[in-house]
Coordinates of C-alpha atoms in Angstrom, one line a residue:
Chain A
X1 CA 61.2 -118.2 -79.9
X2 CA 64.0 -119.5 -77.8
X3 CA 63.5 -123.1 -75.5
X4 CA 64.1 -120.6 -72.6
X5 CA 62.0 -118.9 -73.2
X6 CA 59.4 -120.9 -73.9
X7 CA 60.1 -122.2 -70.8
X8 CA 59.4 -119.3 -68.7
X9 CA 56.6 -118.2 -70.2
X10 CA 55.1 -121.6 -69.4
X11 CA 56.5 -121.9 -66.2
X12 CA 55.2 -118.7 -65.7
X13 CA 51.5 -119.1 -66.8
X14 CA 51.6 -122.3 -63.8
X15 CA 52.6 -120.1 -61.0
X16 CA 50.0 -117.5 -62.3
X17 CA 52.6 -115.1 -62.6
X18 CA 52.2 -114.7 -66.6
X19 CA 51.4 -110.6 -67.4
X20 CA 49.2 -109.8 -70.6
X21 CA 51.8 -109.2 -72.8
X22 CA 53.2 -113.0 -71.8
X23 CA 49.9 -114.2 -72.0
X24 CA 48.6 -113.3 -75.4
X25 CA 52.5 -114.3 -76.2
X26 CA 52.0 -117.9 -75.4
X27 CA 48.8 -118.1 -76.2
X28 CA 49.7 -117.0 -79.6
X29 CA 52.5 -119.7 -79.2
X30 CA 49.8 -122.8 -78.4
X31 CA 47.6 -121.8 -81.4
X32 CA 51.1 -121.9 -83.8
X33 CA 52.0 -125.2 -81.9
X34 CA 49.8 -128.4 -80.3
X35 CA 52.7 -130.0 -78.7
X36 CA 52.9 -126.5 -77.0
X37 CA 49.5 -126.8 -75.5
X38 CA 50.5 -130.5 -74.5
X39 CA 53.4 -129.3 -72.8
X40 CA 51.4 -126.7 -70.6
X41 CA 48.3 -129.2 -69.9
X42 CA 51.0 -131.9 -68.5
X43 CA 53.4 -129.0 -66.8
X44 CA 49.4 -127.5 -65.1
X45 CA 48.8 -131.5 -64.0
X46 CA 52.2 -132.4 -62.4
X47 CA 52.1 -128.8 -60.7
X48 CA 48.9 -129.6 -58.7
X49 CA 49.8 -133.0 -58.0
X50 CA 52.6 -132.1 -56.3
X51 CA 50.5 -129.4 -54.5
X52 CA 48.2 -132.0 -53.1
X53 CA 51.0 -135.2 -52.8
X54 CA 53.0 -132.2 -50.8
X55 CA 50.6 -129.1 -49.5
X56 CA 49.4 -129.9 -46.2
X57 CA 46.8 -126.0 -45.6
X58 CA 44.5 -126.8 -48.4
X59 CA 43.6 -130.1 -46.5
X60 CA 42.8 -128.2 -43.3
X61 CA 40.6 -125.9 -45.3
X62 CA 38.4 -128.5 -47.0
X63 CA 38.3 -129.7 -42.9
X64 CA 37.4 -126.6 -41.6
X65 CA 34.5 -126.2 -44.8
X66 CA 33.1 -129.0 -44.2
X67 CA 33.0 -128.5 -40.1
X68 CA 30.1 -125.8 -41.4
X69 CA 28.6 -128.0 -44.2
X70 CA 25.9 -129.8 -41.3
X71 CA 24.7 -125.7 -40.4
X72 CA 23.2 -125.5 -44.0
X73 CA 21.6 -128.4 -43.7
X74 CA 19.6 -128.9 -40.6
X75 CA 16.4 -127.5 -41.9
X76 CA 14.7 -128.8 -45.0
X77 CA 14.6 -125.6 -47.1
X78 CA 18.3 -125.3 -46.9
X79 CA 18.6 -127.9 -48.3
X80 CA 17.4 -126.1 -51.9
X81 CA 21.0 -124.7 -51.6
X82 CA 22.4 -127.3 -53.6
X83 CA 19.8 -127.1 -55.9
X84 CA 21.9 -126.2 -59.0
X85 CA 23.6 -130.1 -58.2
X86 CA 21.0 -132.0 -57.8
X87 CA 20.6 -132.9 -61.8
X88 CA 24.3 -134.6 -60.6
X89 CA 24.3 -138.1 -59.8
X90 CA 27.2 -139.7 -58.0
X91 CA 28.8 -143.0 -59.3
X92 CA 26.5 -145.2 -58.0
X93 CA 28.1 -148.6 -56.8
X94 CA 27.7 -150.9 -59.7
X95 CA 25.7 -154.1 -59.5
X96 CA 26.8 -157.4 -60.2
X97 CA 23.6 -158.6 -61.5
X98 CA 20.4 -155.9 -62.2
X99 CA 17.0 -157.0 -61.1
X100 CA 15.0 -156.4 -63.6
X101 CA 11.7 -155.8 -61.9
X102 CA 14.3 -153.3 -59.3
X103 CA 15.2 -151.3 -63.2
X104 CA 11.0 -151.0 -64.5
X105 CA 10.1 -149.5 -60.8
X106 CA 13.0 -147.3 -61.4
X107 CA 11.7 -146.3 -64.6
X108 CA 8.2 -146.2 -63.1
X109 CA 9.6 -143.4 -60.4
X110 CA 11.8 -142.0 -62.4
X111 CA 9.3 -141.0 -65.2
X112 CA 5.9 -140.2 -62.6
X113 CA 9.2 -137.6 -60.7
X114 CA 9.9 -135.6 -64.6
X115 CA 5.6 -135.8 -64.8
X116 CA 4.9 -134.4 -61.4
X117 CA 7.9 -131.5 -62.0
X118 CA 6.2 -130.7 -65.4
X119 CA 2.9 -130.2 -64.2
X120 CA 4.7 -128.4 -60.7
X121 CA 6.1 -126.0 -63.2
X122 CA 3.1 -125.5 -65.5
X123 CA 0.6 -124.4 -62.4
X124 CA 3.7 -122.3 -60.4
X125 CA 1.8 -119.0 -59.9
X126 CA 3.8 -115.9 -61.9
X127 CA 5.8 -114.0 -59.0
X128 CA 3.5 -110.2 -58.3
X129 CA 5.5 -107.2 -58.2
X130 CA 6.5 -106.7 -54.8
X131 CA 4.7 -103.3 -53.1
X132 CA 6.8 -99.6 -52.2
X133 CA 7.1 -99.0 -49.0
X134 CA 9.1 -95.6 -49.1
X135 CA 9.7 -92.7 -47.1
X136 CA 9.0 -89.3 -48.3
X137 CA 11.0 -88.1 -51.2
X138 CA 12.0 -91.8 -52.6
X139 CA 12.3 -91.8 -56.5
X140 CA 11.2 -94.5 -59.0
X141 CA 12.3 -93.9 -62.6
X142 CA 10.0 -95.9 -64.9
X143 CA 10.3 -95.3 -68.6
X144 CA 12.7 -92.3 -68.2
X145 CA 10.3 -90.6 -66.5
X146 CA 11.4 -90.2 -62.6
X147 CA 7.8 -90.2 -60.1
X148 CA 7.9 -90.7 -56.8
X149 CA 8.2 -94.0 -55.3
X150 CA 4.6 -95.8 -54.8
X151 CA 2.5 -98.4 -55.6
X152 CA 4.0 -101.5 -57.1
X153 CA 7.8 -102.2 -58.5
X154 CA 7.8 -102.8 -62.5
X155 CA 10.3 -104.8 -64.2
X156 CA 12.8 -102.5 -65.3
X157 CA 11.9 -99.3 -63.5
X158 CA 14.6 -98.4 -61.2
X159 CA 13.9 -97.0 -57.3
X160 CA 16.3 -94.9 -55.7
X161 CA 17.1 -94.1 -52.3
X162 CA 18.8 -90.6 -50.9
X163 CA 21.0 -89.4 -47.8
X164 CA 18.6 -90.3 -45.0
X165 CA 15.6 -92.2 -47.1
X166 CA 14.6 -95.1 -46.9
X167 CA 12.6 -97.8 -48.9
X168 CA 11.1 -101.5 -48.9
X169 CA 10.1 -104.2 -51.5
X170 CA 7.3 -106.6 -49.9
X171 CA 5.2 -109.3 -52.2
X172 CA 2.2 -109.7 -50.7
X173 CA 1.8 -113.0 -49.9
X174 CA 4.9 -114.1 -47.8
X175 CA 7.3 -113.0 -45.8
X176 CA 9.8 -112.4 -48.9
X177 CA 11.1 -108.3 -47.6
X178 CA 14.1 -105.7 -49.7
X179 CA 15.0 -103.2 -47.0
X180 CA 16.8 -99.9 -49.0
X181 CA 19.7 -99.0 -47.2
X182 CA 20.5 -95.2 -47.1
X183 CA 22.0 -93.5 -51.0
X184 CA 20.8 -97.0 -53.0
X185 CA 20.6 -97.4 -56.0
X186 CA 18.4 -100.6 -57.3
X187 CA 16.9 -101.9 -60.8
X188 CA 14.3 -104.5 -61.4
X189 CA 15.1 -107.5 -64.0
X190 CA 13.0 -109.1 -65.8
X191 CA 12.2 -113.1 -65.9
X192 CA 11.4 -115.5 -63.9
X193 CA 11.4 -115.1 -60.2
X194 CA 12.5 -111.5 -58.0
X195 CA 15.3 -110.3 -60.0
X196 CA 17.0 -107.1 -58.9
X197 CA 20.6 -104.9 -60.3
X198 CA 22.1 -103.3 -57.0
X199 CA 23.8 -100.5 -59.0
X200 CA 25.1 -98.8 -55.5
X201 CA 24.3 -98.7 -52.5
X202 CA 23.0 -101.7 -50.2
X203 CA 19.6 -104.0 -49.4
X204 CA 19.2 -106.4 -46.3
X205 CA 17.2 -109.4 -47.8
X206 CA 14.6 -111.4 -45.7
X207 CA 14.0 -114.1 -47.9
X208 CA 11.5 -116.8 -47.7
X209 CA 12.1 -120.3 -49.3
X210 CA 11.8 -119.4 -52.9
X211 CA 11.6 -122.2 -56.1
X212 CA 14.5 -123.8 -57.7
X213 CA 12.3 -122.2 -61.0
X214 CA 11.8 -119.2 -60.1
X215 CA 14.1 -118.1 -57.4
X216 CA 15.5 -114.8 -56.0
X217 CA 18.7 -113.7 -57.5
X218 CA 20.6 -110.0 -56.8
X219 CA 23.1 -108.6 -58.8
X220 CA 25.9 -106.0 -58.5
X221 CA 28.5 -104.9 -60.8
X222 CA 30.8 -107.7 -60.3
X223 CA 28.6 -110.4 -58.9
X224 CA 25.3 -112.3 -58.2
X225 CA 23.5 -114.0 -55.1
X226 CA 21.2 -116.6 -55.2
X227 CA 19.1 -116.9 -52.2
X228 CA 17.2 -119.8 -51.7
X229 CA 15.1 -118.2 -47.9
X230 CA 17.4 -116.6 -46.2
X231 CA 18.4 -113.7 -44.4
X232 CA 21.3 -111.1 -45.6
X233 CA 22.8 -108.1 -46.4
X234 CA 24.9 -107.5 -49.7
X235 CA 26.4 -103.8 -50.0
X236 CA 27.8 -103.1 -53.6
X237 CA 29.7 -100.2 -55.4
X238 CA 31.8 -100.8 -58.8
X239 CA 34.6 -102.8 -58.0
X240 CA 33.5 -104.7 -55.7
X241 CA 30.0 -106.8 -53.4
X242 CA 29.9 -107.2 -49.9
X243 CA 27.6 -110.5 -48.5
X244 CA 26.7 -111.0 -44.9
X245 CA 24.9 -113.8 -44.6
X246 CA 22.4 -114.3 -41.2
X247 CA 20.4 -117.1 -41.5
X248 CA 20.4 -120.4 -43.8
X249 CA 22.7 -119.8 -46.8
X250 CA 23.3 -118.5 -50.3
X251 CA 24.9 -119.4 -53.7
X252 CA 27.2 -116.1 -54.6
X253 CA 29.8 -115.9 -56.8
X254 CA 30.8 -113.0 -59.9
X255 CA 29.3 -113.2 -63.1
X256 CA 29.2 -116.7 -65.3
X257 CA 31.8 -118.2 -62.7
X258 CA 31.8 -120.6 -60.3
X259 CA 28.9 -120.5 -56.6
X260 CA 30.5 -120.3 -53.5
X261 CA 28.4 -120.8 -50.7
X262 CA 28.2 -118.8 -48.1
X263 CA 26.8 -119.8 -44.7
X264 CA 25.3 -118.6 -42.0
X265 CA 27.1 -116.5 -40.2
X266 CA 29.8 -115.6 -42.9
X267 CA 30.4 -112.7 -44.9
X268 CA 31.9 -113.1 -48.7
X269 CA 33.9 -110.9 -50.3
X270 CA 33.1 -111.1 -54.8
X271 CA 36.3 -108.8 -56.3
X272 CA 38.7 -110.5 -58.1
X273 CA 37.2 -113.8 -57.4
X274 CA 35.1 -114.4 -54.4
X275 CA 36.6 -114.8 -51.0
X276 CA 34.8 -116.3 -47.9
X277 CA 36.1 -114.4 -45.0
X278 CA 37.5 -116.1 -41.9
X279 CA 35.1 -115.3 -38.6
X280 CA 38.2 -115.5 -35.9
X281 CA 41.3 -114.5 -38.1
X282 CA 42.6 -112.5 -40.7
X283 CA 43.0 -112.6 -43.7
X284 CA 44.0 -109.8 -45.6
X285 CA 43.8 -106.7 -46.7
X286 CA 42.1 -104.6 -49.7
X287 CA 43.4 -103.5 -52.4
X288 CA 42.2 -100.8 -54.8
X289 CA 44.4 -100.6 -57.8
X290 CA 45.0 -97.2 -59.5
X291 CA 45.8 -96.4 -63.3
X292 CA 48.3 -93.2 -62.3
X293 CA 50.5 -92.3 -59.4
X294 CA 48.6 -90.1 -57.7
X295 CA 45.2 -92.6 -56.4
X296 CA 43.0 -91.8 -59.1
X297 CA 41.9 -93.9 -61.8
X298 CA 40.6 -97.5 -59.5
X299 CA 41.0 -100.6 -62.5
X300 CA 40.3 -103.2 -59.5
X301 CA 40.1 -104.2 -56.2
X302 CA 41.7 -107.5 -54.6
X303 CA 41.9 -109.5 -51.5
X304 CA 46.1 -109.4 -50.9
X305 CA 46.8 -111.7 -47.8
X306 CA 49.7 -109.9 -47.6
X307 CA 51.5 -106.6 -48.4
X308 CA 54.9 -108.4 -49.5
X309 CA 55.0 -107.2 -53.3
X310 CA 58.5 -107.3 -55.6
X311 CA 56.3 -106.7 -59.3
X312 CA 59.9 -105.4 -61.2
X313 CA 58.3 -104.3 -64.3
X314 CA 56.1 -106.5 -64.5
X315 CA 52.8 -105.1 -63.6
X316 CA 51.2 -105.7 -60.5
X317 CA 47.6 -106.6 -62.3
X318 CA 46.3 -107.4 -65.2
X319 CA 46.3 -103.7 -67.3
X320 CA 48.1 -102.3 -65.6
X321 CA 50.9 -100.7 -66.3
X322 CA 54.1 -98.1 -64.3
X323 CA 53.1 -95.5 -62.9
X324 CA 50.5 -97.1 -60.4
X325 CA 49.5 -97.1 -57.6
X326 CA 47.3 -98.4 -54.2
X327 CA 45.6 -97.8 -51.4
X328 CA 44.9 -101.2 -49.2
X329 CA 42.7 -100.4 -46.6
X330 CA 41.5 -102.7 -43.3
X331 CA 42.2 -103.1 -39.9
X332 CA 45.2 -104.5 -38.2
X333 CA 45.3 -106.8 -34.6
X334 CA 47.9 -106.8 -32.8
X335 CA 48.9 -109.8 -30.4
X336 CA 50.1 -108.2 -27.5
X337 CA 49.6 -104.1 -26.1
X338 CA 52.5 -102.5 -26.8
X339 CA 54.8 -100.2 -29.2
X340 CA 55.4 -102.0 -32.5
X341 CA 57.5 -100.4 -34.9
X342 CA 56.5 -100.4 -38.4
X343 CA 59.1 -100.9 -41.3
X344 CA 57.8 -100.1 -45.0
X345 CA 60.7 -100.7 -47.8
X346 CA 59.1 -99.3 -50.9
X347 CA 59.9 -98.5 -54.9
X348 CA 58.7 -95.4 -54.6
X349 CA 57.0 -93.8 -52.3
X350 CA 54.9 -95.0 -49.3
X351 CA 52.8 -93.3 -45.9
X352 CA 50.8 -95.5 -43.7
X353 CA 48.7 -94.6 -41.2
X354 CA 47.5 -96.5 -38.4
X355 CA 44.2 -95.8 -36.4
X356 CA 43.9 -92.9 -38.8
X357 CA 46.9 -91.2 -37.6
X358 CA 50.1 -90.7 -40.2
X359 CA 52.9 -92.8 -38.6
X360 CA 55.4 -93.3 -41.4
X361 CA 55.3 -91.1 -44.4
X362 CA 58.2 -92.0 -47.2
X363 CA 56.0 -90.4 -50.4
X364 CA 59.0 -90.1 -53.0
X365 CA 61.0 -92.1 -55.9
X366 CA 63.5 -94.8 -54.1
X367 CA 65.0 -97.3 -54.4
X368 CA 63.4 -100.9 -52.5
X369 CA 66.0 -101.6 -49.7
X370 CA 64.4 -104.2 -47.4
X371 CA 66.5 -104.2 -45.2
X372 CA 66.1 -100.5 -44.8
X373 CA 66.2 -99.7 -40.3
X374 CA 63.3 -96.7 -41.0
X375 CA 60.4 -97.2 -39.5
X376 CA 57.2 -95.6 -38.0
X377 CA 56.0 -96.5 -34.6
X378 CA 52.2 -96.7 -32.8
X379 CA 51.2 -98.1 -29.8
X380 CA 48.2 -100.7 -29.4
X381 CA 46.2 -100.0 -25.7
X382 CA 44.9 -103.4 -24.2
X383 CA 41.3 -102.5 -25.1
X384 CA 42.5 -101.0 -29.1
X385 CA 44.5 -104.1 -30.6
X386 CA 42.6 -104.0 -33.4
X387 CA 42.6 -100.7 -35.1
X388 CA 42.0 -99.6 -39.1
X389 CA 45.0 -99.6 -41.3
X390 CA 45.6 -97.6 -44.3
X391 CA 48.9 -97.9 -46.5
X392 CA 49.2 -96.1 -50.1
X393 CA 51.9 -96.5 -52.5
X394 CA 52.7 -95.5 -55.8
X395 CA 55.5 -96.8 -58.3
X396 CA 56.8 -94.2 -60.2
X397 CA 58.5 -96.2 -63.9
X398 CA 61.5 -99.2 -63.7
X399 CA 61.1 -101.5 -60.9
X400 CA 58.0 -101.3 -58.4
X401 CA 58.2 -103.7 -54.5
X402 CA 56.8 -103.0 -51.3
X403 CA 56.8 -104.6 -47.9
X404 CA 55.6 -104.2 -44.8
X405 CA 57.3 -105.4 -42.0
X406 CA 56.4 -105.0 -38.3
X407 CA 58.2 -105.0 -35.1
X408 CA 57.8 -105.6 -31.0
X409 CA 59.7 -106.2 -28.2
X410 CA 57.3 -109.8 -28.5
X411 CA 57.3 -110.1 -31.3
X412 CA 60.8 -109.9 -33.8
X413 CA 60.8 -108.6 -37.3
X414 CA 58.5 -110.6 -39.8
X415 CA 56.1 -108.9 -42.1
X416 CA 52.6 -108.3 -41.2
X417 CA 51.1 -111.4 -41.5
X418 CA 47.5 -112.1 -43.1
X419 CA 46.2 -113.5 -39.4
X420 CA 47.0 -109.9 -37.9
X421 CA 44.9 -108.4 -41.5
X422 CA 41.2 -107.8 -41.3
X423 CA 39.1 -106.5 -45.1
X424 CA 36.7 -105.4 -42.6
X425 CA 36.3 -105.1 -39.0
X426 CA 34.5 -109.1 -37.9
Chain B
X1 CA 50.5 -134.9 -45.2
X2 CA 47.8 -137.4 -45.6
X3 CA 46.0 -138.3 -42.6
X4 CA 46.8 -142.1 -41.6
X5 CA 44.6 -144.8 -43.8
X6 CA 41.1 -145.9 -43.5
X7 CA 40.0 -149.7 -44.4
X8 CA 36.7 -148.9 -46.8
X9 CA 35.0 -151.3 -43.7
X10 CA 36.6 -148.3 -41.1
X11 CA 34.7 -146.0 -43.6
X12 CA 31.3 -147.5 -43.7
X13 CA 31.0 -146.9 -40.2
X14 CA 31.8 -144.0 -40.1
X15 CA 29.1 -143.3 -43.1
X16 CA 26.7 -145.5 -40.9
X17 CA 27.1 -142.6 -38.3
X18 CA 27.0 -139.5 -40.5
X19 CA 24.2 -141.0 -41.8
X20 CA 22.7 -140.9 -39.1
X21 CA 23.1 -136.7 -38.0
X22 CA 26.9 -137.9 -36.7
X23 CA 28.4 -134.2 -37.9
X24 CA 31.6 -135.2 -36.5
X25 CA 31.7 -138.5 -38.3
X26 CA 30.8 -136.7 -41.2
X27 CA 34.2 -134.7 -40.8
X28 CA 35.8 -137.8 -40.1
X29 CA 34.9 -138.8 -43.3
X30 CA 35.9 -135.5 -45.2
X31 CA 39.7 -136.2 -42.8
X32 CA 40.1 -139.7 -44.4
X33 CA 39.4 -139.1 -47.8
X34 CA 40.4 -136.0 -48.4
X35 CA 44.3 -136.6 -49.2
X36 CA 43.1 -139.5 -51.8
X37 CA 39.9 -137.1 -53.5
X38 CA 42.3 -134.2 -53.7
X39 CA 44.7 -135.9 -55.8
X40 CA 42.0 -137.1 -58.4
X41 CA 40.3 -133.5 -58.6
X42 CA 44.2 -132.9 -59.3
X43 CA 44.4 -135.2 -62.7
X44 CA 41.8 -133.5 -64.2
X45 CA 41.4 -129.1 -63.0
X46 CA 42.9 -126.8 -64.5
X47 CA 44.0 -124.4 -61.6
X48 CA 44.8 -124.3 -57.3
X49 CA 41.3 -122.1 -57.3
X50 CA 38.7 -125.1 -59.1
X51 CA 40.7 -128.2 -57.2
X52 CA 39.1 -126.1 -54.2
X53 CA 35.7 -125.2 -55.4
X54 CA 35.3 -129.0 -56.7
X55 CA 36.4 -130.2 -53.1
X56 CA 34.4 -128.5 -51.5
X57 CA 31.3 -129.3 -54.2
X58 CA 31.8 -132.4 -53.8
X59 CA 31.8 -132.9 -49.5
X60 CA 28.6 -130.5 -49.7
X61 CA 26.7 -132.6 -52.3
X62 CA 28.4 -135.9 -50.4
X63 CA 26.5 -134.7 -47.3
X64 CA 23.1 -133.9 -49.0
X65 CA 23.7 -137.5 -50.5
X66 CA 25.0 -139.7 -47.7
X67 CA 21.2 -141.0 -47.1
X68 CA 22.2 -142.4 -50.3
X69 CA 24.8 -144.3 -50.1
X70 CA 25.2 -148.2 -49.7
X71 CA 27.4 -148.9 -47.4
X72 CA 29.5 -151.8 -49.5
X73 CA 32.9 -150.3 -49.3
X74 CA 32.6 -148.0 -51.9
X75 CA 32.9 -144.8 -50.4
X76 CA 35.9 -143.7 -52.0
X77 CA 34.8 -144.3 -55.6
X78 CA 31.4 -143.0 -54.7
X79 CA 33.3 -139.2 -53.2
X80 CA 35.0 -139.8 -57.3
X81 CA 32.1 -140.3 -59.2
X82 CA 30.8 -137.1 -57.3
X83 CA 33.8 -135.3 -58.3
X84 CA 34.8 -136.4 -61.4
X85 CA 31.0 -135.1 -61.7
X86 CA 31.6 -131.8 -61.0
X87 CA 35.1 -131.5 -62.4
X88 CA 33.4 -132.4 -66.0
X89 CA 30.7 -129.4 -65.7
X90 CA 33.7 -127.3 -64.3
X91 CA 35.3 -128.1 -67.4
X92 CA 32.6 -127.9 -70.1
X93 CA 31.6 -124.1 -68.3
X94 CA 34.6 -122.5 -68.6
X95 CA 35.4 -124.3 -72.2
X96 CA 31.7 -122.4 -73.3
X97 CA 33.1 -118.8 -70.6
X98 CA 36.5 -118.9 -71.7
X99 CA 35.5 -119.0 -75.7
X100 CA 33.7 -116.3 -74.6
X101 CA 35.9 -113.9 -73.2
X102 CA 38.9 -115.8 -76.0
X103 CA 41.2 -116.8 -72.8
X104 CA 42.6 -119.1 -75.8
X105 CA 45.9 -119.9 -72.7
X106 CA 42.4 -121.6 -70.1
X107 CA 40.5 -122.7 -73.0
X108 CA 43.3 -125.2 -74.5
X109 CA 43.9 -126.5 -70.8
X110 CA 40.1 -127.4 -69.9
X111 CA 39.8 -129.0 -73.1
X112 CA 43.0 -131.0 -72.3
X113 CA 41.5 -131.8 -69.1
X114 CA 38.8 -132.4 -70.2
X115 CA 39.3 -134.9 -73.2
X116 CA 41.8 -136.4 -70.3
X117 CA 38.3 -136.8 -68.3
X118 CA 36.5 -138.4 -71.4
X119 CA 39.4 -141.3 -72.0
X120 CA 41.0 -141.9 -68.7
X121 CA 38.6 -143.5 -66.2
X122 CA 40.4 -145.5 -63.7
X123 CA 42.4 -142.9 -62.7
X124 CA 43.2 -145.3 -58.7
X125 CA 44.8 -142.2 -56.7
X126 CA 46.5 -143.7 -54.1
X127 CA 48.3 -145.4 -57.1
X128 CA 49.2 -142.4 -58.8
X129 CA 50.4 -140.9 -55.4
X130 CA 52.4 -144.5 -55.3
X131 CA 54.7 -143.2 -58.0
X132 CA 54.6 -139.5 -58.2
X133 CA 56.5 -140.4 -54.8
X134 CA 58.9 -142.9 -56.5
X135 CA 59.4 -140.6 -58.9
X136 CA 60.9 -137.8 -56.1
X137 CA 62.5 -140.1 -54.6
X138 CA 64.7 -140.3 -57.9
X139 CA 65.1 -136.2 -58.4
X140 CA 68.8 -135.2 -57.7
X141 CA 69.1 -132.9 -54.3
X142 CA 68.8 -129.5 -55.4
X143 CA 66.1 -130.6 -57.7
X144 CA 63.9 -132.2 -54.2
X145 CA 65.1 -128.7 -52.4
X146 CA 63.6 -127.2 -55.3
X147 CA 60.8 -129.5 -55.0
X148 CA 60.2 -129.1 -51.7
X149 CA 60.5 -125.1 -51.2
X150 CA 58.2 -124.5 -53.4
X151 CA 55.4 -127.4 -52.4
X152 CA 56.2 -128.2 -48.2
X153 CA 57.2 -124.8 -47.9
X154 CA 54.4 -123.4 -49.8
X155 CA 56.8 -120.6 -51.0
X156 CA 56.6 -118.3 -53.9
X157 CA 59.1 -118.4 -56.7
X158 CA 60.5 -115.1 -55.9
X159 CA 61.5 -115.7 -52.4
X160 CA 62.6 -119.3 -53.2
X161 CA 65.2 -117.0 -55.8
X162 CA 65.8 -114.7 -53.1
X163 CA 66.5 -117.3 -50.3
X164 CA 68.7 -119.1 -53.5
X165 CA 70.3 -115.9 -54.6
X166 CA 68.9 -116.4 -57.8
X167 CA 66.5 -114.8 -60.9
X168 CA 62.9 -115.9 -59.9
X169 CA 63.3 -117.6 -64.0
X170 CA 66.1 -119.5 -62.7
X171 CA 63.9 -121.6 -60.4
X172 CA 61.0 -120.5 -62.4
X173 CA 62.7 -122.2 -65.7
X174 CA 64.1 -125.0 -63.1
X175 CA 60.7 -125.9 -61.8
X176 CA 59.3 -126.5 -65.0
X177 CA 62.3 -128.7 -65.9
X178 CA 61.4 -131.0 -62.9
X179 CA 57.9 -130.8 -63.6
X180 CA 58.6 -132.1 -67.2
X181 CA 60.6 -135.1 -65.4
X182 CA 58.5 -135.7 -63.2
X183 CA 55.5 -136.2 -65.3
X184 CA 57.8 -138.5 -67.4
X185 CA 58.3 -140.4 -65.1
X186 CA 54.8 -140.7 -64.1
X187 CA 53.6 -141.7 -67.8
X188 CA 56.2 -144.5 -67.6
X189 CA 55.2 -145.7 -63.7
X190 CA 57.6 -144.3 -62.2
X191 CA 60.5 -145.1 -64.5
X192 CA 62.9 -142.0 -64.0
X193 CA 64.8 -140.4 -67.3
X194 CA 67.5 -138.1 -66.9
X195 CA 66.7 -134.5 -67.6
X196 CA 66.9 -132.0 -64.4
X197 CA 68.4 -128.8 -64.0

């Protein structure tokens, strides 16, 4: 492999643009030549430093998040939200001359605290099974046998609601309640605390404060939410999980990944990563990626801030090759009540629906022409500035690209910005 | 751009107000320390996502533990301590997770960063930044333009390529070379070496 090729691979890695095959080439190289690992680490470090020095956008986001922090701590019970971080000790300022009595006091206090925690853990009551309260016809599957859902839900039991059926799980002596929406399947898991797996459907949770050693944990195929005394709703399918927190704070993350704190009033999406969806502005559309050219065999869902891709012959996502197809869905919000032109140059086919109306149809093999002047039109009205949008795209072979732009009397032709695109109606 | 510099005494005053329940003072602490803290975290993180996660975690923990801070002009190093611990935890977690996933590249980077954070305990963000600024000033104009397009304007490589009428590969490799030059310059305390595209 030439130096230029190594540089190109390393550069693509730093930019996050490395396809799986190139990634495995680079991995082999790094394993064979440890010096390359050092070069790659230097590249990443310099990249991050440049970003920190020159890019101000991230700082704004940190400050925005900081404004939300106090809200998470307004009640004592919500303080449990960082229980996982409590063991971390910030560096205390160094004392020039340590005082022996103070040190002794600290050691004694620490020993007493450790003992108290030990005794507390021993005395903690085991979590009792939840009581089921369900509509007629709701089923429970226990040891492979289906039965009418009544009594207690035990570990490994699965409870299934059909369309138009609801069920509720409650615990004796505390206010925690799990309300299963219609068409939902939930399995009780073994382990300390209250643990459930949501296979599909939705659950609304009202949780009393939970001990950190025995939390209420809801898993989905992609993510898990850990409850610390709050109220929220979790909806899931095999590719995504949506969390909407009403009160308190929830830790939310992909399995094995870093967890984000989702505060009251916030909504978070777990797809290829966990993203907190802003309440006051758009942040992109949900893209469902398929392995075929006709929107079947789904591989993943992710949040795409804008639709402006030039993949050339590379893969749009790990594990995908050409041909492929993508369906973006969500809501689009116009600034002005007027007629907009929508330009969607693409390689290959594309079709666009706005407010469930097909406004542009160019579903054929073609080359990408950024200045293509063909367009579809849609008129926004004052009472409907935000409407549903669906964009479908397929790539057959060779090069792949797609761009969604708009133009109106008061809007210059531009790629539709992320601030105008919403994955859900806020 | 970084906000106006706050003295340790300024920061302590803000911290005291925040300890008294003034949320805006806490936000002001974040605004005043964010830049330096980000530089510190960037020295050891392995991705932008990790930088953001650690930054967020640091301020959440700082808020909770604010009452334990003793105002003696050491707020920045106190925050830096929290951030370092969080980075360590992240790197440990990622090394274990990536070992299971077989993600060689991520594992290698996490390992290198872990060794670095265990090795040097004396990164001073202000010094690191001043050196990097000096190194940037020494870049040739065309190299500086590439850096500005990529990091100041935050444009992706393919967009810069379109702007400069070059291939994405050319832009990516050029940025690689410039970063290498800057890294050498940083490691020599601001002395430039001539290796630019």
